[in-house]
Tab-separated table of C-alpha atoms and ligand atoms in Angstrom:
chain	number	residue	atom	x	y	z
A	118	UNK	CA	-12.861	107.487	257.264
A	119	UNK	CA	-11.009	107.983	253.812
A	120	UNK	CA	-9.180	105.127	251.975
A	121	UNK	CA	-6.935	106.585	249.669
A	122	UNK	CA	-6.057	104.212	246.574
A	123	UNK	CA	-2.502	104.371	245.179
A	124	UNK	CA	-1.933	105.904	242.001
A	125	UNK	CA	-1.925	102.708	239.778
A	126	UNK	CA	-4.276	100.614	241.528
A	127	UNK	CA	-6.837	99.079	239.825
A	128	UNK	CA	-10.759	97.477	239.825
A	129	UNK	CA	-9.351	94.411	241.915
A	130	UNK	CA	-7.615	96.260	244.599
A	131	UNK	CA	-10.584	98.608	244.616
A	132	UNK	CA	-13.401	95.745	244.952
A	133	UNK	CA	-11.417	93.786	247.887
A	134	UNK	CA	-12.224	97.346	249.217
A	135	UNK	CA	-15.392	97.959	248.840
A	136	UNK	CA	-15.970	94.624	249.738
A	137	UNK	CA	-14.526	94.820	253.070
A	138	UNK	CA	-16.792	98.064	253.748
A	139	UNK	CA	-19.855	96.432	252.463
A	140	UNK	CA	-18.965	93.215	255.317
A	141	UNK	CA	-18.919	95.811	257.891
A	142	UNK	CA	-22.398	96.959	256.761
A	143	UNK	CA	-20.953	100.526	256.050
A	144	UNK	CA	-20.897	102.701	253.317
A	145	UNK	CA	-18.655	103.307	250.731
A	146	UNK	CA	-18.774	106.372	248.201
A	147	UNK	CA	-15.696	105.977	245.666
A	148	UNK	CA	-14.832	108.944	244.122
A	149	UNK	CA	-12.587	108.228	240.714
A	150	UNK	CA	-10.636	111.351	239.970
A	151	UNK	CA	-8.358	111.850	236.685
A	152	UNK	CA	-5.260	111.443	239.551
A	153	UNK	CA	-6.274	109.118	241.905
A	154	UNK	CA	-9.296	107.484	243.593
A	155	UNK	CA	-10.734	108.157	246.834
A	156	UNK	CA	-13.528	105.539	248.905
A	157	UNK	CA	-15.451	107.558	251.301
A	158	UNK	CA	-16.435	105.003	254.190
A	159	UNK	CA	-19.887	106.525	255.809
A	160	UNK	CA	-20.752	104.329	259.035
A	161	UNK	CA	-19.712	104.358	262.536
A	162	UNK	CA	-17.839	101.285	263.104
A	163	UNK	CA	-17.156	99.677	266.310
A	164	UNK	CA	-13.412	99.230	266.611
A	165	UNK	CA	-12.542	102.230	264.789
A	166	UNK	CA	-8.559	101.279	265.348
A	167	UNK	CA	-9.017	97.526	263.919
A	168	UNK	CA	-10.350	99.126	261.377
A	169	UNK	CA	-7.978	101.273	260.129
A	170	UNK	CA	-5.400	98.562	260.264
A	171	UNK	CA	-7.438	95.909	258.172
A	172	UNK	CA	-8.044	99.169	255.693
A	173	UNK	CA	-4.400	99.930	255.382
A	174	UNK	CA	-3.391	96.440	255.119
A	175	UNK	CA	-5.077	95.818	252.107
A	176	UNK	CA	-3.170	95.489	248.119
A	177	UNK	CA	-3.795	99.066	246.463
A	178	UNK	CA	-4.231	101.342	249.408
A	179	UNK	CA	-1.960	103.779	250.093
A	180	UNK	CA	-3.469	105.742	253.451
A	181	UNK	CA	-6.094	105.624	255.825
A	182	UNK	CA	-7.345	108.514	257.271
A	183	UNK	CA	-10.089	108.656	259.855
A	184	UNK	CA	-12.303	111.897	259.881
A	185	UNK	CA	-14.568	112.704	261.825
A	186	UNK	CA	-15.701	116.020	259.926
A	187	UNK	CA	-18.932	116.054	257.855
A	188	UNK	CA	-17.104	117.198	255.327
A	189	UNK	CA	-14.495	114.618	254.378
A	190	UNK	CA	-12.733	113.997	250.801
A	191	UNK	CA	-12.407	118.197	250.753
A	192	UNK	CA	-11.100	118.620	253.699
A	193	UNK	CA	-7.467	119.199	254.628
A	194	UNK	CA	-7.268	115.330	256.399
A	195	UNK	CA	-7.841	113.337	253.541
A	196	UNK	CA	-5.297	115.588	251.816
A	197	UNK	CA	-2.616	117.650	253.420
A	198	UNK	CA	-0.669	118.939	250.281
A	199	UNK	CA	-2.949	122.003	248.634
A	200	UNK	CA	-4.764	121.313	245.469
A	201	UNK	CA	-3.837	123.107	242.130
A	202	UNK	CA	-5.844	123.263	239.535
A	203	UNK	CA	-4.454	124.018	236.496
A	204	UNK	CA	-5.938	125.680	232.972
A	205	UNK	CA	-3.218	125.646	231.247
A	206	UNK	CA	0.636	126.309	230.963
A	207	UNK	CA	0.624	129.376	232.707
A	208	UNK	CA	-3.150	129.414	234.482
A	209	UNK	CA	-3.605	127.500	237.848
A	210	UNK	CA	-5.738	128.499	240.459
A	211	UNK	CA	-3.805	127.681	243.954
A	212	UNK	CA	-0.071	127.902	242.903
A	213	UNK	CA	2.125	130.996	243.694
A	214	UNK	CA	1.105	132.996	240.718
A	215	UNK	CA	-2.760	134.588	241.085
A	216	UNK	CA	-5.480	133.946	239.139
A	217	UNK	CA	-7.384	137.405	238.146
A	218	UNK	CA	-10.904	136.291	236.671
A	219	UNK	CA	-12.498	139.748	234.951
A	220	UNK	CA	-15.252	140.544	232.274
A	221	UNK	CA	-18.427	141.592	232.767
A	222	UNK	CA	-21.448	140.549	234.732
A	223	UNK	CA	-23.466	139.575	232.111
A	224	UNK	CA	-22.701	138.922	228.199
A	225	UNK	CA	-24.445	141.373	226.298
A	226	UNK	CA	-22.569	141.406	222.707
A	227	UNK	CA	-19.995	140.330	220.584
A	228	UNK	CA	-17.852	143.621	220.470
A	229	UNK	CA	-18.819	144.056	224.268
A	230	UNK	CA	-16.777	140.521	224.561
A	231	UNK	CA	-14.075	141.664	222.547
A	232	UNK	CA	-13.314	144.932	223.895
A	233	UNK	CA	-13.535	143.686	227.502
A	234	UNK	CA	-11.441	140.967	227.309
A	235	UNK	CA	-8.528	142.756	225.163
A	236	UNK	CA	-8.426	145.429	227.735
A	237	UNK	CA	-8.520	142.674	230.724
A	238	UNK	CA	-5.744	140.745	229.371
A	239	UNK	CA	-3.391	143.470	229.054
A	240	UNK	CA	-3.804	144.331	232.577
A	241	UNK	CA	-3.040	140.766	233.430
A	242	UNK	CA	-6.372	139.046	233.621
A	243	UNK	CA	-5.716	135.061	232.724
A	244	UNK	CA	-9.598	134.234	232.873
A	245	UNK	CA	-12.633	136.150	230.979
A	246	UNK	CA	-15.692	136.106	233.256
A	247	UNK	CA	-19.313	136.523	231.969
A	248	UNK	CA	-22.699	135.618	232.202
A	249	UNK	CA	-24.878	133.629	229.411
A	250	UNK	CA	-27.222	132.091	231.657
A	251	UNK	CA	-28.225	134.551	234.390
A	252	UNK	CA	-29.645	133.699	237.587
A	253	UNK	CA	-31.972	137.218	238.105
A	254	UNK	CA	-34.238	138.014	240.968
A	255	UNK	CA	-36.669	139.233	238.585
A	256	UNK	CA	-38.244	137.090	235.605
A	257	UNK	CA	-39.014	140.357	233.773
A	258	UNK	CA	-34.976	140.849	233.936
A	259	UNK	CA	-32.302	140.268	231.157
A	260	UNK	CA	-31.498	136.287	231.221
A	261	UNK	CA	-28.827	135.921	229.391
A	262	UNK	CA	-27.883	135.559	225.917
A	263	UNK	CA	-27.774	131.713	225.934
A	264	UNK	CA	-25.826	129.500	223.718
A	265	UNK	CA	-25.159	132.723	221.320
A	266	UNK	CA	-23.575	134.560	224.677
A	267	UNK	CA	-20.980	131.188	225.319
A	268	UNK	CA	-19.637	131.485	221.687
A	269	UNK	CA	-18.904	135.364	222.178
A	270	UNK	CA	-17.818	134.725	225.658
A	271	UNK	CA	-14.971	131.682	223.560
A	272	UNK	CA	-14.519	133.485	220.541
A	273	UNK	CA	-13.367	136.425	222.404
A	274	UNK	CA	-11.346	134.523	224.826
A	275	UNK	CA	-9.364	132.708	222.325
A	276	UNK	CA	-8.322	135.764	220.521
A	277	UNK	CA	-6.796	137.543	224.121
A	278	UNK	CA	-5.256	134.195	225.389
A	279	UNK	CA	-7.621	133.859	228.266
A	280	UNK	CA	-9.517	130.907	229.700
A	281	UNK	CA	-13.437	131.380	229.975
A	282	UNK	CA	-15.623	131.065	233.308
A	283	UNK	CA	-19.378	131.413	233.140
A	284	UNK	CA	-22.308	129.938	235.532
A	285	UNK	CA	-24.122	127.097	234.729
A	286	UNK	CA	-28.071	127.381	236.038
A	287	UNK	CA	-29.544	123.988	234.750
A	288	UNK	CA	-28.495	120.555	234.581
A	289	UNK	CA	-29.786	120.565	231.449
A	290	UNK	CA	-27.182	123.120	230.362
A	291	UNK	CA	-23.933	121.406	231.621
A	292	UNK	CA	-23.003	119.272	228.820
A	293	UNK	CA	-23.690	122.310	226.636
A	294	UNK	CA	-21.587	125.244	228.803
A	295	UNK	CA	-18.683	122.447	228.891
A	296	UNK	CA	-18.227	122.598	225.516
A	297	UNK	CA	-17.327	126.416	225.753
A	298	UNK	CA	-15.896	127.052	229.210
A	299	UNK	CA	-12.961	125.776	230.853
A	300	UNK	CA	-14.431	126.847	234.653
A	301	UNK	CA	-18.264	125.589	235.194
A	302	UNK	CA	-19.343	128.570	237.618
A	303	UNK	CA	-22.070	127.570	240.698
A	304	UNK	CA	-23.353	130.507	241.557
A	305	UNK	CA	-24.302	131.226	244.920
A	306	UNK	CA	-28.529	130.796	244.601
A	307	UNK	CA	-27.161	127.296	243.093
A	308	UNK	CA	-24.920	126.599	245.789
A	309	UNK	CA	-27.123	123.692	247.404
A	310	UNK	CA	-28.922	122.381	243.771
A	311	UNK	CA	-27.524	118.953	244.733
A	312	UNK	CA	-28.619	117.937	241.276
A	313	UNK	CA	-26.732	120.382	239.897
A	314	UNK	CA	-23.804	120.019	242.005
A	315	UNK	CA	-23.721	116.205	240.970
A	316	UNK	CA	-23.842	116.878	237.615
A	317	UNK	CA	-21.280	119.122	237.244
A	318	UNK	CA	-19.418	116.662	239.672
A	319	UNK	CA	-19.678	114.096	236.444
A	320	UNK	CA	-18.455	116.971	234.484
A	321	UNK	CA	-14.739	117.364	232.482
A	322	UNK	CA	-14.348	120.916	233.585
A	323	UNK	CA	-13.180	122.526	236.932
A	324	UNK	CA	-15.899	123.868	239.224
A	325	UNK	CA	-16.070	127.758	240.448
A	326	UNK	CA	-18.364	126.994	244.039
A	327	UNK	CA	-19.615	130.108	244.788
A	328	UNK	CA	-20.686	130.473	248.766
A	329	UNK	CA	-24.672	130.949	249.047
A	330	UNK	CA	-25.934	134.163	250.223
A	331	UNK	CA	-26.637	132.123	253.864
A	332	UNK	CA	-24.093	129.393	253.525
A	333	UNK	CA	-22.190	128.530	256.177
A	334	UNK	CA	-18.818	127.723	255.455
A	335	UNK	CA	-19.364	124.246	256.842
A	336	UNK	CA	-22.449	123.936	254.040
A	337	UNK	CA	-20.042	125.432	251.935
A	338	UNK	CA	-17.600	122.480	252.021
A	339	UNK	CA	-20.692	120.525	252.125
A	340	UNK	CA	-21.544	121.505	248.698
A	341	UNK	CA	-17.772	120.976	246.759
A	342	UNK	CA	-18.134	117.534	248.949
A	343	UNK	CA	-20.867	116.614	246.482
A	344	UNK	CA	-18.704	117.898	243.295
A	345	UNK	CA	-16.092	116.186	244.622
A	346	UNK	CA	-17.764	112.279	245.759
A	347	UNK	CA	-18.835	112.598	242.391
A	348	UNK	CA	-15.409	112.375	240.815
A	349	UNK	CA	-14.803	116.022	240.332
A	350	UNK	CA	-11.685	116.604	242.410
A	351	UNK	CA	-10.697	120.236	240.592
A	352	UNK	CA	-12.945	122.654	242.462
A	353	UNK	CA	-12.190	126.640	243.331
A	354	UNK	CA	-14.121	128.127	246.059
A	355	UNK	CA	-15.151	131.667	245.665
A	356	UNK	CA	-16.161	133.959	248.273
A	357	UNK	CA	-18.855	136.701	247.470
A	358	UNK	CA	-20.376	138.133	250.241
A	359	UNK	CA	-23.072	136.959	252.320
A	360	UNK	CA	-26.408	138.906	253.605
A	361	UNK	CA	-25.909	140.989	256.309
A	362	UNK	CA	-28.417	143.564	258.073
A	363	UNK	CA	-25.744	146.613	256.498
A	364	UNK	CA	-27.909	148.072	253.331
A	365	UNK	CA	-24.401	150.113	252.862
A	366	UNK	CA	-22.927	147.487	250.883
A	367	UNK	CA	-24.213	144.813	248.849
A	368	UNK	CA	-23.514	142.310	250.836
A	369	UNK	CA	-20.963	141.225	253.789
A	370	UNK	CA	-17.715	140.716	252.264
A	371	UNK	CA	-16.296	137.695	254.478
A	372	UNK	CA	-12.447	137.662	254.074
A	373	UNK	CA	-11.843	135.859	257.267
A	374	UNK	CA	-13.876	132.578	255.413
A	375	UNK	CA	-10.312	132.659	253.220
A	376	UNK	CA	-7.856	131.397	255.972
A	377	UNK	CA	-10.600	130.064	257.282
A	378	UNK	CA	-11.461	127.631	254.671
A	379	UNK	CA	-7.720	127.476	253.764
A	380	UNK	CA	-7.200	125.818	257.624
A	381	UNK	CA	-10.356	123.425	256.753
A	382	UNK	CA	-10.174	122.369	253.223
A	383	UNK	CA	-7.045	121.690	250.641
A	384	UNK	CA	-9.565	123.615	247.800
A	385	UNK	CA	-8.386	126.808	246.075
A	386	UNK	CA	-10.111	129.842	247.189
A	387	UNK	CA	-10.995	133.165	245.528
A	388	UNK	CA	-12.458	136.091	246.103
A	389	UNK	CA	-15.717	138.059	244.772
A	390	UNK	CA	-15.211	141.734	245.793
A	391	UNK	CA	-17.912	142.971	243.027
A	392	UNK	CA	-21.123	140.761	244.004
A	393	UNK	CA	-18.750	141.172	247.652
A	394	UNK	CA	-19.883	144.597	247.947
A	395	UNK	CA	-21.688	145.881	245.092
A	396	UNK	CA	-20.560	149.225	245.098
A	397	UNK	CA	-17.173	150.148	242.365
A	398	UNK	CA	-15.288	152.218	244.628
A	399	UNK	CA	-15.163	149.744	247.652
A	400	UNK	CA	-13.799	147.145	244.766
A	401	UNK	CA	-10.556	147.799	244.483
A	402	UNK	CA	-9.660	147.939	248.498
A	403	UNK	CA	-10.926	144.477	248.941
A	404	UNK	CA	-9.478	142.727	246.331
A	405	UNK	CA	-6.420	144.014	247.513
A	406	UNK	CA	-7.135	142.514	251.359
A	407	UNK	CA	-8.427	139.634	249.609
A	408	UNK	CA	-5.406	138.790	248.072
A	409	UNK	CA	-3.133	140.212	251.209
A	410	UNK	CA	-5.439	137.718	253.221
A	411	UNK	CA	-4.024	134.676	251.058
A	412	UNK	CA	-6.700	134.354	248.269
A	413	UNK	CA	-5.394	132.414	245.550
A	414	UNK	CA	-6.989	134.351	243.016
A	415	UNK	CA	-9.839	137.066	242.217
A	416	UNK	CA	-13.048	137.498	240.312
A	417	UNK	CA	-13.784	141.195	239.309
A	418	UNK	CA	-16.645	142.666	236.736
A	419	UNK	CA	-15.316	144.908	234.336
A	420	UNK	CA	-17.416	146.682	231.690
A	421	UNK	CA	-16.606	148.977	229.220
A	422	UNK	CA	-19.419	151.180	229.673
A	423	UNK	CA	-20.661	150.358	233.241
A	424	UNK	CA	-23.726	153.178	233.044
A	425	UNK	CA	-24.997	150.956	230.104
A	426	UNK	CA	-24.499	147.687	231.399
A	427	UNK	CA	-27.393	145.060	231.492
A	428	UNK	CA	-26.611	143.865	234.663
A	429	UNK	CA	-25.082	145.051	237.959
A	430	UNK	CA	-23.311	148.125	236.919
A	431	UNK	CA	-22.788	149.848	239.604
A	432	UNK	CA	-20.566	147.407	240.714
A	433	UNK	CA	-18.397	147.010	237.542
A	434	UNK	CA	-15.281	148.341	236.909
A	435	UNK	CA	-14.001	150.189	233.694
A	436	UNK	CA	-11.097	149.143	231.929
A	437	UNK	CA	-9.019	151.832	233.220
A	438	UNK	CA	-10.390	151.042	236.699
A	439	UNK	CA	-9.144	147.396	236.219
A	440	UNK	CA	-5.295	148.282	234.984
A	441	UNK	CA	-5.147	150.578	237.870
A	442	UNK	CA	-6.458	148.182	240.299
A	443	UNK	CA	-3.859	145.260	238.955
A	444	UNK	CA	-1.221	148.083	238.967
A	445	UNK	CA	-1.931	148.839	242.603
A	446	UNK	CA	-1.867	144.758	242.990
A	447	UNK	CA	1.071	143.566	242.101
A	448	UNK	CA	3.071	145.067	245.782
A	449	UNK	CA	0.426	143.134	247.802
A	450	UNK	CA	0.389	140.445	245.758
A	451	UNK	CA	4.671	140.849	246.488
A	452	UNK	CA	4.339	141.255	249.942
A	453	UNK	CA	2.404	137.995	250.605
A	454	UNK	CA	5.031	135.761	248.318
A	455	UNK	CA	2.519	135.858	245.160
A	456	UNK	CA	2.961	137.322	241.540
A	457	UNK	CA	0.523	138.145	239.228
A	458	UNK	CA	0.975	137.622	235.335
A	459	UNK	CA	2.703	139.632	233.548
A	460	UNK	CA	0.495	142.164	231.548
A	461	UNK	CA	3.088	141.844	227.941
A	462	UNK	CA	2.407	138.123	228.684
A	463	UNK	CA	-1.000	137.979	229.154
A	464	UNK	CA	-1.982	140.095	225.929
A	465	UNK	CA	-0.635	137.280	223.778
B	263	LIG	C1	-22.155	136.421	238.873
B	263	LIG	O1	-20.982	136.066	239.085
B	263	LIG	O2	-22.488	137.119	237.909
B	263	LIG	C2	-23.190	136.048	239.858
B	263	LIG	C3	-24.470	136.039	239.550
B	263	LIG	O3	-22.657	135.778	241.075
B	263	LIG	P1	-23.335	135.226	242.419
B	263	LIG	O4	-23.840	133.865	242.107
B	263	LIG	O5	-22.205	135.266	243.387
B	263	LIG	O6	-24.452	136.206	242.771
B	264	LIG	MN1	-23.015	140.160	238.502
């Protein structure tokens, strides 16, 4: 059951709550978000009906929804209307205009940075992706540039008029990738690091939830449940393929988990068609039936040099790759009642 506090309420309302919960001998999980605040109740109760009632008469609370889903505060129950969340002025992940994330997989230099996200933006990008901290199968791999990689990653940003998302491996790293990004990415080996997932869920920054490599979707939700008990309500979920038996592609590009999730969950969702497949040509066709599937949004590696790239080039796109790709976009984009920025205003 969910106990949705009105906007307004305050620590009185909230306590005759919880204290009403505790009486029963259930559980309550309150989850304060920058809008409104949300009490999980975790419990069976006996007279479910009774319940809701005594719930929904109480000072402060303005629904009562019973759910019987694991997943509860994320899930389209406890909150019919969609969730947006917004960047800026003119970036919001989950409203009618798409969110195009690009950049490449892995920071590897300042003028790398610079020329990647001046040619992104002009295509229309609104978000400059990139890795600092990289989560590599191999320990003898390229890691990431580190704290030197996030200022490249912001510098460059700032000077195209894009906002920055880059993963987050550590706990101990999420106060310091806050103060540079304006997503916190989860990648998908991270996907169920509970710690993790409660610390960003403490964090000021929206949440990128990549899907594991196994995840259901149900574990899926599972995961932005944690973000979101924690007080984190501004997640995006982002598909990226999960392992399949096929060595043809990368992975198994799941674009049925969009309206799926989209049916289960009031979360944004966006696609991975890079780490999706893992091979450049098969990009561009899927982020295309990504977005004509109802994806609010994309997340595509571009490099400027792809052959040289530290990390999963064969995957990345070049820049002229990209403006064809956002060129061949903008019809499907059309045909499914979304727009995509403007490339003049995107290039700031
Ligand atoms: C990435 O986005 O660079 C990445 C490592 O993605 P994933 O966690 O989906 O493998
Ligand atoms: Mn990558």
């Amino acid at each position: 059951m969910i106990i949705v506090m009105r906007a307004g309420s305050g620590d009185a309302e909230l306590d005759e709550v919880t204290a009403l919960i505790a009486s029963l001998k259930l559980t309550a999980h309150v989850s304060r978000g920058a809008e409104r605040t949300i009490v999980g109740v975790i419990g069976a109760p006996a007279d479910k009906e009774t319940l809701l009632a005594q719930f929904a008469g109480l000072d402060g609370v303005e629904s009562v929804v019973p759910i019987s889903r694991s997943f509860k505060l994320v899930s389209r129950e406890a909150r019919p209307e969609r969730t947006v969340v917004r960047l800026s002025e003119r970036v919001a992940f989950g409203g009618e205009t798409l969110v195009v994330c690009a950049g490449p997989c892995s920071v590897e230099s300042r003028e790398q940075l610079e020329t990647t996200a001046a040619a992104v933006a002009r295509a229309g990008a609104t978000v400059l992706r990139g890795g600092a901290f990289k989560p590599r199968t191999s320990p003898y791999a390229f890691q990431g540039l580190g704290e030197d990689g996030l200022k490249y990653l912001r510098d460059a940003a700032d000077r195209s008029g894009l906002g920055v998302v880059t993963e987050v491996l550590d706990v101990r790293d999420v106060e310091l990738v806050s103060r540079y990004a304006d997503v916190l990415q989860i990648g998908a080996r991270n996907m169920q690091n509970f710690t993790l997932l409660r610390e960003v869920g403490a964090a000021p920054r929206p949440v990128l939830l990549k899907r594991g490599i196994a995840a259901t979707i149900d574990e899926w939700l599972m995961a932005a449940e944690y973000v979101y008990v924690a007080g984190n309500h501004e997640i995006v979920l982002c598909e990226r393929g999960i392992r399949s038996y096929d060595s043809q592609t990368r992975n198994l590009l799941d674009l049925s988990a969009v309206p799926v999730v989209q049916a289960l969950t009031h979360l944004p969702v966006i696609v991975d068609p890079s780490h999706g497949t893992g091979v450049r040509a098969l990009v561009a066709p899927m982020s295309l039936a990504a977005v004509a599937a109802g994806a609010d949004g994309l997340i595509v590696e571009v490099h400027p040099n792809p052959a040289a790239a530290f990390s999963d080039g064969p995957q990345s796109l070049t820049p002229a790759n990209f403006d064809e790709l956002m060129a061949r976009l903008r019809p499907v984009a059309a045909a499914v009642g979304r727009v995509l920025p403007e490339p003049a205003a995107a290039a700031r």
